[in-house]
mmCIF file of N, CA and C in Angstrom:
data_model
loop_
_atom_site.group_PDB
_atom_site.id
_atom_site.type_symbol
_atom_site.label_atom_id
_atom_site.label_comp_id
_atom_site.label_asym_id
_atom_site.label_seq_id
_atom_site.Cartn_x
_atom_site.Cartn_y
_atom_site.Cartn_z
ATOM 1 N N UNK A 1 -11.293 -0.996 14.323
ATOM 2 C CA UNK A 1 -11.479 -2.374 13.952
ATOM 3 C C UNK A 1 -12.800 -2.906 14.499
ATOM 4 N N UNK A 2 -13.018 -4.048 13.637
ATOM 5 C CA UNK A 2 -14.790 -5.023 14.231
ATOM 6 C C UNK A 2 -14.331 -5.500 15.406
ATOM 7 N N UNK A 3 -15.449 -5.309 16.415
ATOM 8 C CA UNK A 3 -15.060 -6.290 17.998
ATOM 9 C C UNK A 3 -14.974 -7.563 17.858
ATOM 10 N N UNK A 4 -15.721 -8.159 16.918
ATOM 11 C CA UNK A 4 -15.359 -9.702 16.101
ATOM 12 C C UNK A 4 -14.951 -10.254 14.613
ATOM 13 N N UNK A 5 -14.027 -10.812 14.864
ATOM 14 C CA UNK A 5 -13.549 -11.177 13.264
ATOM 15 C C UNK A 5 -12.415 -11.423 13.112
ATOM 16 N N UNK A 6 -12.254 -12.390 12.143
ATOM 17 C CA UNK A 6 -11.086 -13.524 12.287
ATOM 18 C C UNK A 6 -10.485 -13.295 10.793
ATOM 19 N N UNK A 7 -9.225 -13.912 10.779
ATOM 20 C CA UNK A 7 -8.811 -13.700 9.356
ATOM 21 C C UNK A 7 -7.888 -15.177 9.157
ATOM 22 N N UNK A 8 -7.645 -15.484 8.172
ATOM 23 C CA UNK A 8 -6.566 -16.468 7.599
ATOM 24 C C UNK A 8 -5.730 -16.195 7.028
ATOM 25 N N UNK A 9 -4.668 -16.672 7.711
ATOM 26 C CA UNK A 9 -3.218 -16.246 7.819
ATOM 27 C C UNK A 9 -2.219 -17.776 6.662
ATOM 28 N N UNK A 10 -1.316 -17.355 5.646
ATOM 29 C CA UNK A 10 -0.790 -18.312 4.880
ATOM 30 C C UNK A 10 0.693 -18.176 5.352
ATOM 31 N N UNK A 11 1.289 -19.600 5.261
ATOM 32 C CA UNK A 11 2.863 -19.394 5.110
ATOM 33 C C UNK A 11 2.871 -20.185 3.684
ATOM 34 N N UNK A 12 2.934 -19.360 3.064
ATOM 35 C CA UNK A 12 3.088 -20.386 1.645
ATOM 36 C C UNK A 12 4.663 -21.102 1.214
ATOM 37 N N UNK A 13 4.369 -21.511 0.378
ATOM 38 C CA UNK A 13 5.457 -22.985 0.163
ATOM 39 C C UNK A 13 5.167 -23.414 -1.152
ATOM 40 N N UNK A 14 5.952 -23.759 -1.707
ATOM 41 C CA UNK A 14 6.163 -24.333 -2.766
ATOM 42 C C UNK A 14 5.251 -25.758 -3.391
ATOM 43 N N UNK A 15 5.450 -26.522 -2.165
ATOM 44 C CA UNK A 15 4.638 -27.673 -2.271
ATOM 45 C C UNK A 15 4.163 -28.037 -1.178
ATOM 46 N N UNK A 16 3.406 -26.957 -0.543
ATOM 47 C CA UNK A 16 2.294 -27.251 0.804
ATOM 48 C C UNK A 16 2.321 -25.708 1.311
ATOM 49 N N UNK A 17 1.507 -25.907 2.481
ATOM 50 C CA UNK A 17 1.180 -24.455 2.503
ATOM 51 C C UNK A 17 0.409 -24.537 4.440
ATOM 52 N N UNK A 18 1.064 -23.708 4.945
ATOM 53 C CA UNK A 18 0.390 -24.032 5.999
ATOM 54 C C UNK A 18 -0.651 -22.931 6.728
ATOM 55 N N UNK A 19 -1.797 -22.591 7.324
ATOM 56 C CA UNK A 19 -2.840 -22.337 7.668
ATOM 57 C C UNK A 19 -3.488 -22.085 8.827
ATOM 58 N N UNK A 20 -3.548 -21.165 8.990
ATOM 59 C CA UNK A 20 -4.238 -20.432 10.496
ATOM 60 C C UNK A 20 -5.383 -19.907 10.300
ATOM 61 N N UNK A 21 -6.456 -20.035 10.993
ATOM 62 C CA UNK A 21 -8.002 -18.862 11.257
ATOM 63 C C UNK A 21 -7.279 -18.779 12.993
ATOM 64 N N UNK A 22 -7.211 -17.084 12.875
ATOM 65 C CA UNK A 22 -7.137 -16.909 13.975
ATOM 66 C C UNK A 22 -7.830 -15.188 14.147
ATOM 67 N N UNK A 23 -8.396 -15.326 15.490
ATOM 68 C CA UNK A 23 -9.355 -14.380 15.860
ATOM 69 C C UNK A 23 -9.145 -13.151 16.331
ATOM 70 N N UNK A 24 -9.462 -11.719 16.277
ATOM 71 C CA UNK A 24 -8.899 -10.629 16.238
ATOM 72 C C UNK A 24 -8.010 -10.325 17.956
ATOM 73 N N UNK A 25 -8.322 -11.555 18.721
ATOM 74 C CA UNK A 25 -7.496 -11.619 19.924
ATOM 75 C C UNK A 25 -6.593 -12.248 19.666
ATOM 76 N N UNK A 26 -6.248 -12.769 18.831
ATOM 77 C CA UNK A 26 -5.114 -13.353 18.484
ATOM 78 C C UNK A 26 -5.352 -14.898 19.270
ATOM 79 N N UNK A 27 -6.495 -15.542 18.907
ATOM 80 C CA UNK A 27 -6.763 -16.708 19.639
ATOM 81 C C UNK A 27 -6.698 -18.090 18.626
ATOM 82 N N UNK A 28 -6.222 -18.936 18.009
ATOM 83 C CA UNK A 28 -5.645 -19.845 16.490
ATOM 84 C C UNK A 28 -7.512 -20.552 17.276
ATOM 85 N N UNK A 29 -8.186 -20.628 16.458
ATOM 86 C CA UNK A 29 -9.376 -20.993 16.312
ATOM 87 C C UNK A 29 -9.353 -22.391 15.748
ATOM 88 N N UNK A 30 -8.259 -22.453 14.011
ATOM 89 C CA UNK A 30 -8.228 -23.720 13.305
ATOM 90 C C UNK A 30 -6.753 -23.447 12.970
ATOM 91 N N UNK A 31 -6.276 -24.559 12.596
ATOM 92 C CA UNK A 31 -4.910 -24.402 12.179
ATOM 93 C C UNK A 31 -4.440 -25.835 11.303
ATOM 94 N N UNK A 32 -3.832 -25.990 10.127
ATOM 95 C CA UNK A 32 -3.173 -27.057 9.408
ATOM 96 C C UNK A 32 -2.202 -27.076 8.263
ATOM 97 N N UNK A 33 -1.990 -28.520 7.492
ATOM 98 C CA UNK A 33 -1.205 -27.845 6.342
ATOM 99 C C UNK A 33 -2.153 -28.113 5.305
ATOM 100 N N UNK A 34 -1.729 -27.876 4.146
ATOM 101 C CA UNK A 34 -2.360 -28.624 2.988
ATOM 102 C C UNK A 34 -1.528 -28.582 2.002
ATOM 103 N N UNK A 35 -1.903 -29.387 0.626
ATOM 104 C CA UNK A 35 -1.202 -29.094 -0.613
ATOM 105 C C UNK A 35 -1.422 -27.868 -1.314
ATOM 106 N N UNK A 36 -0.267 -27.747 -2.250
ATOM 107 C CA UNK A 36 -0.549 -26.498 -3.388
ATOM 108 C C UNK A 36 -1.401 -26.750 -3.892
ATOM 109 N N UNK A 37 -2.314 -28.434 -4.330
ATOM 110 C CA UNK A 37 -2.776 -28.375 -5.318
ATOM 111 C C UNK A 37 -4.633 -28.006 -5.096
ATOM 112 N N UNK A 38 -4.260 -28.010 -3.413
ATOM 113 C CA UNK A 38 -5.541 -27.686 -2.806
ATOM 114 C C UNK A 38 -5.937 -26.641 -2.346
ATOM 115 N N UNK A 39 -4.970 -25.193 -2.593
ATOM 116 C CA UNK A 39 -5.752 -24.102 -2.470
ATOM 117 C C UNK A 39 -6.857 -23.587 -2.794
ATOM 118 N N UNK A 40 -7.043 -23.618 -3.914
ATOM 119 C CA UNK A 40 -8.489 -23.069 -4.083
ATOM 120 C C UNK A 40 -9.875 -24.085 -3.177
ATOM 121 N N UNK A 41 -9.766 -25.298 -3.332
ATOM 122 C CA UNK A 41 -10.725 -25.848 -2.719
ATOM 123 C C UNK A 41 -10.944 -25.420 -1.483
ATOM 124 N N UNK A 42 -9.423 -25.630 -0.659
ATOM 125 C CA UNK A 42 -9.635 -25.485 0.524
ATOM 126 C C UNK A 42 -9.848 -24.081 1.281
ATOM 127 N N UNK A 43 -9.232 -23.023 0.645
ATOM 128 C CA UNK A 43 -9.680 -21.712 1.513
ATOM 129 C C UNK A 43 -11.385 -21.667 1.268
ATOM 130 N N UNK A 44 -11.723 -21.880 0.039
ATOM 131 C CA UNK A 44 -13.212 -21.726 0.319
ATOM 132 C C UNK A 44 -13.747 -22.576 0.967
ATOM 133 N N UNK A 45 -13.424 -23.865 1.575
ATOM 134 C CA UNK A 45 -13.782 -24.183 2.617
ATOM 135 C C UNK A 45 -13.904 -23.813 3.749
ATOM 136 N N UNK A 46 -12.586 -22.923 4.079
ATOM 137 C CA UNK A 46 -12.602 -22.527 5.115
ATOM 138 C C UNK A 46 -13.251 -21.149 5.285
ATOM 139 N N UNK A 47 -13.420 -20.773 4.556
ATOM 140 C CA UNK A 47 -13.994 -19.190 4.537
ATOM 141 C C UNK A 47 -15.580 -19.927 4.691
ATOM 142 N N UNK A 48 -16.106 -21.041 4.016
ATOM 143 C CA UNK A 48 -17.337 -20.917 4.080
ATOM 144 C C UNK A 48 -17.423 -21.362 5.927
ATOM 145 N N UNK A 49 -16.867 -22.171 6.467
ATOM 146 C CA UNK A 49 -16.693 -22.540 7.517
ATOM 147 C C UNK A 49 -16.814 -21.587 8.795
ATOM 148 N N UNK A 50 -15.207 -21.121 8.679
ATOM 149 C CA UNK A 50 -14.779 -19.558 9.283
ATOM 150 C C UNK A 50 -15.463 -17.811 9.351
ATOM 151 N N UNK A 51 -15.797 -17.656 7.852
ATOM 152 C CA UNK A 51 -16.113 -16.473 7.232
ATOM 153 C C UNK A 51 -15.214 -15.231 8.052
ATOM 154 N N UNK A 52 -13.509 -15.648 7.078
ATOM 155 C CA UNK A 52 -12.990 -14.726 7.735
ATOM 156 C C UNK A 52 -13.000 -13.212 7.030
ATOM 157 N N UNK A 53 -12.454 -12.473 7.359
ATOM 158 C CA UNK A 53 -12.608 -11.052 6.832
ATOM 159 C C UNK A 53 -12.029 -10.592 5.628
ATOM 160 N N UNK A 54 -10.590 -11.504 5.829
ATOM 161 C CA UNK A 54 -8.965 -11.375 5.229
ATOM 162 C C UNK A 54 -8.056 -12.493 5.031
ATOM 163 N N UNK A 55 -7.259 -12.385 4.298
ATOM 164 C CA UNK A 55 -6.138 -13.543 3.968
ATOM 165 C C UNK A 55 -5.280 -12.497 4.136
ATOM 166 N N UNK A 56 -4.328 -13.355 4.935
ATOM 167 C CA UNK A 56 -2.606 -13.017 4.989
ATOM 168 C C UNK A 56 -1.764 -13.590 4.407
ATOM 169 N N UNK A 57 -0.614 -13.289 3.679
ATOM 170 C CA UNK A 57 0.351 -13.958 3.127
ATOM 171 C C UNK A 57 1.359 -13.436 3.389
ATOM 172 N N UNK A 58 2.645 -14.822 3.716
ATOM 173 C CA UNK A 58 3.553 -14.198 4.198
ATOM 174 C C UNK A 58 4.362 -13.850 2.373
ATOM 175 N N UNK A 59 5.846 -13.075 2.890
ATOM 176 C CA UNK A 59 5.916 -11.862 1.754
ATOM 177 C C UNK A 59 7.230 -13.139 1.004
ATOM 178 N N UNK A 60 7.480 -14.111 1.175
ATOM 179 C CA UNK A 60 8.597 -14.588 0.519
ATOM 180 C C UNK A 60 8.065 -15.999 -0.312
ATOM 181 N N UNK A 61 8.316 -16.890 -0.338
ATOM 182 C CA UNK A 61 8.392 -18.223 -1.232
ATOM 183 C C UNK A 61 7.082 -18.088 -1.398
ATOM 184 N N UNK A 62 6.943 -18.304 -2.722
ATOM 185 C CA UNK A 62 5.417 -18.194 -3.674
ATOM 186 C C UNK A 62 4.701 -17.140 -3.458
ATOM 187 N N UNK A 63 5.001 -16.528 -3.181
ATOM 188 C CA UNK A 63 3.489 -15.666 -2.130
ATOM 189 C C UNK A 63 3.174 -14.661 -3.442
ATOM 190 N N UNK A 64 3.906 -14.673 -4.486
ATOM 191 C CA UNK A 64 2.737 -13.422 -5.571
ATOM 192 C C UNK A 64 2.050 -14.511 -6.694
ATOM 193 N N UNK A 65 2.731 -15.819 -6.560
ATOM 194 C CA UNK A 65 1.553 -16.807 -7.350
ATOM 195 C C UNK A 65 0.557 -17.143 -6.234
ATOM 196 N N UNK A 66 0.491 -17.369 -5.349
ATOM 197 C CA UNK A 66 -0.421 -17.392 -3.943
ATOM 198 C C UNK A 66 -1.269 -16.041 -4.255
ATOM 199 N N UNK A 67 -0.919 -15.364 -4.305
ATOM 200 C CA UNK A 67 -1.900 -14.018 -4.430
ATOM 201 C C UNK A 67 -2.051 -13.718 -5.643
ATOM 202 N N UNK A 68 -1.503 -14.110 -7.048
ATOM 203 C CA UNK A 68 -2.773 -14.131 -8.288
ATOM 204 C C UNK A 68 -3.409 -15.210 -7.903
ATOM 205 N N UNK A 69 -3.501 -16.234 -7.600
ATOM 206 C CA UNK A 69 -4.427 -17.569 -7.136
ATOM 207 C C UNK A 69 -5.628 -16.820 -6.362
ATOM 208 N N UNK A 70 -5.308 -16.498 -5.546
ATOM 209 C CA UNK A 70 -6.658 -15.951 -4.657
ATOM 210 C C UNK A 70 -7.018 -14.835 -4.875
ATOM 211 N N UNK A 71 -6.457 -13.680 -5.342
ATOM 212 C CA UNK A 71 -7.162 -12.275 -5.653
ATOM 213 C C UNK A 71 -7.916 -12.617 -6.695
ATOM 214 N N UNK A 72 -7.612 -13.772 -8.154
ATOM 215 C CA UNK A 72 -8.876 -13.973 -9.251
ATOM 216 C C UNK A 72 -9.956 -14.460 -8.457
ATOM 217 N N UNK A 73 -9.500 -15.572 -7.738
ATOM 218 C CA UNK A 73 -10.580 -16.369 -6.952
ATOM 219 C C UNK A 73 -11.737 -16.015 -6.140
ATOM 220 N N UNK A 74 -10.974 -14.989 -4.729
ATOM 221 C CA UNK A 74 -11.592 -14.638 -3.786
ATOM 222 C C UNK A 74 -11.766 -12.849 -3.685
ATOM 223 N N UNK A 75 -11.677 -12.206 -5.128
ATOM 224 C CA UNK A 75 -11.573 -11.290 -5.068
ATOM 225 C C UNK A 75 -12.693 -10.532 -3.691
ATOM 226 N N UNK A 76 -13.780 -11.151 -3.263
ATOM 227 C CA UNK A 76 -14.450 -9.796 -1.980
ATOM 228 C C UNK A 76 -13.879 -10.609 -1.244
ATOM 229 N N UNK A 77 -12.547 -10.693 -1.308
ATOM 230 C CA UNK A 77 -11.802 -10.431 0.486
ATOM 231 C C UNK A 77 -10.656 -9.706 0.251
ATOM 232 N N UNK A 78 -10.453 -9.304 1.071
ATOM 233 C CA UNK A 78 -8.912 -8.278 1.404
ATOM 234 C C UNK A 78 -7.750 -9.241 1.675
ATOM 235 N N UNK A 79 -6.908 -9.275 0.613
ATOM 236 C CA UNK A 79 -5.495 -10.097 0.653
ATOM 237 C C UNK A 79 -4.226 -9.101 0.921
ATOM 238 N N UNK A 80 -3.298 -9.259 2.074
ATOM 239 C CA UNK A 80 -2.791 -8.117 2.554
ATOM 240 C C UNK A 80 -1.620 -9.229 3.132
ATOM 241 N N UNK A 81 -0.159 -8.794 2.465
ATOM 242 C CA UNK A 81 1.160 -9.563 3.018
ATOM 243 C C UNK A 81 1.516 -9.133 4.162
ATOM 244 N N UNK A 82 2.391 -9.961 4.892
ATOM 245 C CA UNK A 82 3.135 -9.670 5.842
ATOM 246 C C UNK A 82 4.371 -10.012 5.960
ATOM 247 N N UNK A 83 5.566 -9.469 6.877
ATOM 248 C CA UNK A 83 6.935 -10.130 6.500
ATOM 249 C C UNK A 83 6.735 -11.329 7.177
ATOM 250 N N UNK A 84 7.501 -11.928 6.391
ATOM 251 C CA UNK A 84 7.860 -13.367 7.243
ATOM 252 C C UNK A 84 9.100 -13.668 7.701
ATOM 253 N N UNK A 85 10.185 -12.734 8.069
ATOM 254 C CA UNK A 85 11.391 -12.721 8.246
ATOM 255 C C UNK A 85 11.485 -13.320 9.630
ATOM 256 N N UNK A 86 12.077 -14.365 10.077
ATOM 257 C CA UNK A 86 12.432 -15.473 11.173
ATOM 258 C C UNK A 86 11.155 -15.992 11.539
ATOM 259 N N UNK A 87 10.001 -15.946 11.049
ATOM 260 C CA UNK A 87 8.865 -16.496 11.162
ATOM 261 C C UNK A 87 8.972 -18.139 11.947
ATOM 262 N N UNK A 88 9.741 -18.565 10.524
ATOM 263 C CA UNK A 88 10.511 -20.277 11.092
ATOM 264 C C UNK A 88 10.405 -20.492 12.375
ATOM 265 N N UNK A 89 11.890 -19.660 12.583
ATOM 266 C CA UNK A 89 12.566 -19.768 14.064
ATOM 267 C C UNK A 89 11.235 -19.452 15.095
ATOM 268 N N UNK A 90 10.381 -18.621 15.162
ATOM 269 C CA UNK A 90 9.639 -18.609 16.096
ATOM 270 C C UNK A 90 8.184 -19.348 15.984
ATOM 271 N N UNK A 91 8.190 -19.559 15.081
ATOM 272 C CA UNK A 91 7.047 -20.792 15.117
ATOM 273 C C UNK A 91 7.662 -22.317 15.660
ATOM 274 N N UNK A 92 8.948 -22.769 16.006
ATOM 275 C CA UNK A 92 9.034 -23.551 17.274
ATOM 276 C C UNK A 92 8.663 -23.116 18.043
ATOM 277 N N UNK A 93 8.580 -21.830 18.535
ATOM 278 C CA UNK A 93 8.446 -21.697 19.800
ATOM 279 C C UNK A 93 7.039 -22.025 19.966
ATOM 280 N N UNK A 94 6.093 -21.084 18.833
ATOM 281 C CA UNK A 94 4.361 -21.799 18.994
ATOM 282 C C UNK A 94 4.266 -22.952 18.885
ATOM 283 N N UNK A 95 4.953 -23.819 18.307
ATOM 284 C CA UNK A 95 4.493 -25.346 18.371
ATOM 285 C C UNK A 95 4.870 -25.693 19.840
ATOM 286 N N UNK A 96 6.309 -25.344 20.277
ATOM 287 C CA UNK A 96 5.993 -26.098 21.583
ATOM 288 C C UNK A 96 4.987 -25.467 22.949
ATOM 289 N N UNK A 97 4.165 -24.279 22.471
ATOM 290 C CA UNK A 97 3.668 -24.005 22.993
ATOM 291 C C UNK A 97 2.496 -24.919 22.942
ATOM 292 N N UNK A 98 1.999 -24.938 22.022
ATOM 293 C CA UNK A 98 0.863 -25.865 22.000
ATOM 294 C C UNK A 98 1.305 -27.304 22.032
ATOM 295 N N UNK A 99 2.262 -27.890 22.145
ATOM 296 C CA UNK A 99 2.724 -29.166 22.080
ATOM 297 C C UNK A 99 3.797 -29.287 23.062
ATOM 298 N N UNK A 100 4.193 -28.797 24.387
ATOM 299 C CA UNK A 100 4.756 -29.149 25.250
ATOM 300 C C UNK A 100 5.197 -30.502 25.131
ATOM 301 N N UNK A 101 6.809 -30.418 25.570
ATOM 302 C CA UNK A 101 7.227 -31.879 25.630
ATOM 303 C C UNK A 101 7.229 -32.403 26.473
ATOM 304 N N UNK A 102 7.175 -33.911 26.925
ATOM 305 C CA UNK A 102 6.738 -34.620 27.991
ATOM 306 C C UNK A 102 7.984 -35.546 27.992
ATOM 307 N N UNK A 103 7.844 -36.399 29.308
ATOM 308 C CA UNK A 103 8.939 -37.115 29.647
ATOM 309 C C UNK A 103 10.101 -36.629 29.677
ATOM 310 N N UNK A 104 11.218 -37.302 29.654
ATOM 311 C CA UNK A 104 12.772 -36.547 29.800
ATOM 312 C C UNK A 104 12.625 -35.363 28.963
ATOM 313 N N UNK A 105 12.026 -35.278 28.167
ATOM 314 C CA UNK A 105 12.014 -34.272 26.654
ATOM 315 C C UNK A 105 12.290 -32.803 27.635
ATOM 316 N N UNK A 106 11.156 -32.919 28.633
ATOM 317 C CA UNK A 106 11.001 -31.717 29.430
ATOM 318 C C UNK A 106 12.390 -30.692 30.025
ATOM 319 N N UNK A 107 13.271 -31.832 30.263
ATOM 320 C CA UNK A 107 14.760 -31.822 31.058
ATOM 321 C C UNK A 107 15.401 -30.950 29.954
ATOM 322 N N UNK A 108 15.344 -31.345 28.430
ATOM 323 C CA UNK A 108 16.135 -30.401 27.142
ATOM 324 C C UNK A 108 15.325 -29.082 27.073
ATOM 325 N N UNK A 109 16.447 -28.269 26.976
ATOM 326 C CA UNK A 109 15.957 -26.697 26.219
ATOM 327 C C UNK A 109 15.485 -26.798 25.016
ATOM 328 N N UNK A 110 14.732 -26.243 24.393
ATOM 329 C CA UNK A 110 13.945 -25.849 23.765
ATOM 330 C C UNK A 110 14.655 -25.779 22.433
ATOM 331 N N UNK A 111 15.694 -25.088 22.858
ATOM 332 C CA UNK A 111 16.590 -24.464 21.337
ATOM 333 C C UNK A 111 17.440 -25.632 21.309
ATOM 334 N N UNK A 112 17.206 -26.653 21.443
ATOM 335 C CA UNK A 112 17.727 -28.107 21.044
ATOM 336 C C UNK A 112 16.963 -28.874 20.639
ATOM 337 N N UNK A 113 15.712 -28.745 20.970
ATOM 338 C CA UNK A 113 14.384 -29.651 20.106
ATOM 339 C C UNK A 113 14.382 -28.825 19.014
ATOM 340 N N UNK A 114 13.787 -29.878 18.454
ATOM 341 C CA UNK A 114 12.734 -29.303 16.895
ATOM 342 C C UNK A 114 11.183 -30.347 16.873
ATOM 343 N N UNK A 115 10.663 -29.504 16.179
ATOM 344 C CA UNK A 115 9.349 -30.034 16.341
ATOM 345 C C UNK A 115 9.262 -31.654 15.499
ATOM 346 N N UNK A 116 8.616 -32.731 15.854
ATOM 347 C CA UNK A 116 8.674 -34.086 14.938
ATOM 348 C C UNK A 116 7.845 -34.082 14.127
ATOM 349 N N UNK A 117 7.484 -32.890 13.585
ATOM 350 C CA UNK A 117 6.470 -32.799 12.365
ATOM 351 C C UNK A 117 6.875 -32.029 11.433
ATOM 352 N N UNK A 118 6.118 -31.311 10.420
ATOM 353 C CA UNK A 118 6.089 -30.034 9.615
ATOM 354 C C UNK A 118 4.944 -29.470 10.679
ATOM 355 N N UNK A 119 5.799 -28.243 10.537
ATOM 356 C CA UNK A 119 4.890 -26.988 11.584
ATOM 357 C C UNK A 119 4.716 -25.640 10.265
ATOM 358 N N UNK A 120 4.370 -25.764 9.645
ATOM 359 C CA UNK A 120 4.107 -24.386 8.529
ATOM 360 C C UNK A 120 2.948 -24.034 8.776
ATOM 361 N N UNK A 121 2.216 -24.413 9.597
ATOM 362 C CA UNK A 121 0.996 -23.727 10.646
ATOM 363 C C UNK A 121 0.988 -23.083 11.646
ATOM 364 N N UNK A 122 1.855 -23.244 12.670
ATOM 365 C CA UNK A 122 2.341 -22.539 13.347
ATOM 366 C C UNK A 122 2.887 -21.517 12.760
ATOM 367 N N UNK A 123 3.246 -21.636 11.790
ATOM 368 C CA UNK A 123 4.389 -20.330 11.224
ATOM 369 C C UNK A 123 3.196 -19.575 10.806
ATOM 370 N N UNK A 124 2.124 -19.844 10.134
ATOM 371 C CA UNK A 124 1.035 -18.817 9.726
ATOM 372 C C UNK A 124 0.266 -18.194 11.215
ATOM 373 N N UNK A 125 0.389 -18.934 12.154
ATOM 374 C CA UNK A 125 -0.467 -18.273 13.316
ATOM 375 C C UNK A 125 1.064 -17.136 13.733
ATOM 376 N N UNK A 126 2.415 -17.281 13.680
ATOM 377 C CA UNK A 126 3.447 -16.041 14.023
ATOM 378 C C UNK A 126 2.775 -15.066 12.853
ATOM 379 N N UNK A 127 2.229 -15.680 11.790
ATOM 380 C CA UNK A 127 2.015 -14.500 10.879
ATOM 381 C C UNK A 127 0.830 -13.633 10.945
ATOM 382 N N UNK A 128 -0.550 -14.403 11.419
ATOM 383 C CA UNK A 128 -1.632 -13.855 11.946
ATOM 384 C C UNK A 128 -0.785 -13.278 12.866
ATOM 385 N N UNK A 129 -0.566 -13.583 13.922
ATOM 386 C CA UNK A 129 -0.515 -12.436 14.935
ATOM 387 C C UNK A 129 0.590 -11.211 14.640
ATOM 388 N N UNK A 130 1.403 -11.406 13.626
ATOM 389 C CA UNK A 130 2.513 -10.375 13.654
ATOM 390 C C UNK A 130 1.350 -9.039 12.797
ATOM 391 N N UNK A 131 0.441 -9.961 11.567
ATOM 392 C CA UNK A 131 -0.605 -8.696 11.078
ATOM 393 C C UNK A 131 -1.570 -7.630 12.319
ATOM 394 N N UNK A 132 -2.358 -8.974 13.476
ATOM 395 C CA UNK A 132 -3.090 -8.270 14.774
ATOM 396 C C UNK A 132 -2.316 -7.026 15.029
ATOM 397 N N UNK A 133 -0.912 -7.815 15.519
ATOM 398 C CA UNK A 133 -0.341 -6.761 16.519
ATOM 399 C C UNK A 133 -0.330 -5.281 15.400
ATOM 400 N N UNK A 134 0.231 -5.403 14.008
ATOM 401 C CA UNK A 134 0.517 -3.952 13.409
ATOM 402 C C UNK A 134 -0.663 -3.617 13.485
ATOM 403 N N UNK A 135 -2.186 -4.111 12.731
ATOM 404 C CA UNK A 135 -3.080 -3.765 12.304
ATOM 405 C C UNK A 135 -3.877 -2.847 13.801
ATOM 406 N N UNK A 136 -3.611 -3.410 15.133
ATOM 407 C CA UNK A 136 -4.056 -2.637 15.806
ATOM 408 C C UNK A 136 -3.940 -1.145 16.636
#
């Protein structure tokens, strides 16, 4: 593998889609959601931004209209699935990693919160890193 180089990682969705650039250390560089209706705009944003190597997609909801969308589009990049099986469940855990709870919140376990947002970004950075870890 390159000693540098980052890739973008998808949890796709039906009607949004959430988004990781994360770096071959497995370090989330950028991370968000967006709409369906903004894929194409937005990965080439981010690729012009990022200039990642690769797109990941996870392997269930939308993901082979997600990948005719971007293989016509972005054909010189490498589009390569990954499972996304409990992805969900452990992308709480990355959100509260990066979002530690404060106040009494702290006192509750974990597996009794849920995050007060949509986290389908987090779920693409479990998916970047679940590609790192095989790919290396």
């Amino acid at each position: 593998m390159q000693n540098n180089f980052s890739i973008l990682a998808i949890d796709p969705g039906s009607s949004k889609w959430g988004w990781a650039i994360v770096d071959n250390q497995s370090i989330v560089i950028a991370h968000g959601i967006n709409r369906v209706e903004e894929l194409d705009k937005s990965v080439a944003e981010l690729h012009k931004e990022y200039s990642f190597k690769c797109i990941i997609l996870g392997n269930l909801t939308g993901s082979k209209e997600y990948y005719r969308c971007l293989s016509s589009n972005f054909s010189h990049l490498t589009i390569d699935f990954i499972d996304e099986s409990n992805s969900t469940l452990e992308a709480r855990k990355v959100y509260f990693e990066f979002n530690p709870p404060k106040g009494l919140w702290k006192l509750i376990p974990l597996s009794f919160q849920s995050p007060s947002e949509d986290y389908d970004d987090y779920t693409a950075i479990v998916l970047a890193r679940r590609y790192l870890k095989v790919s290396q």
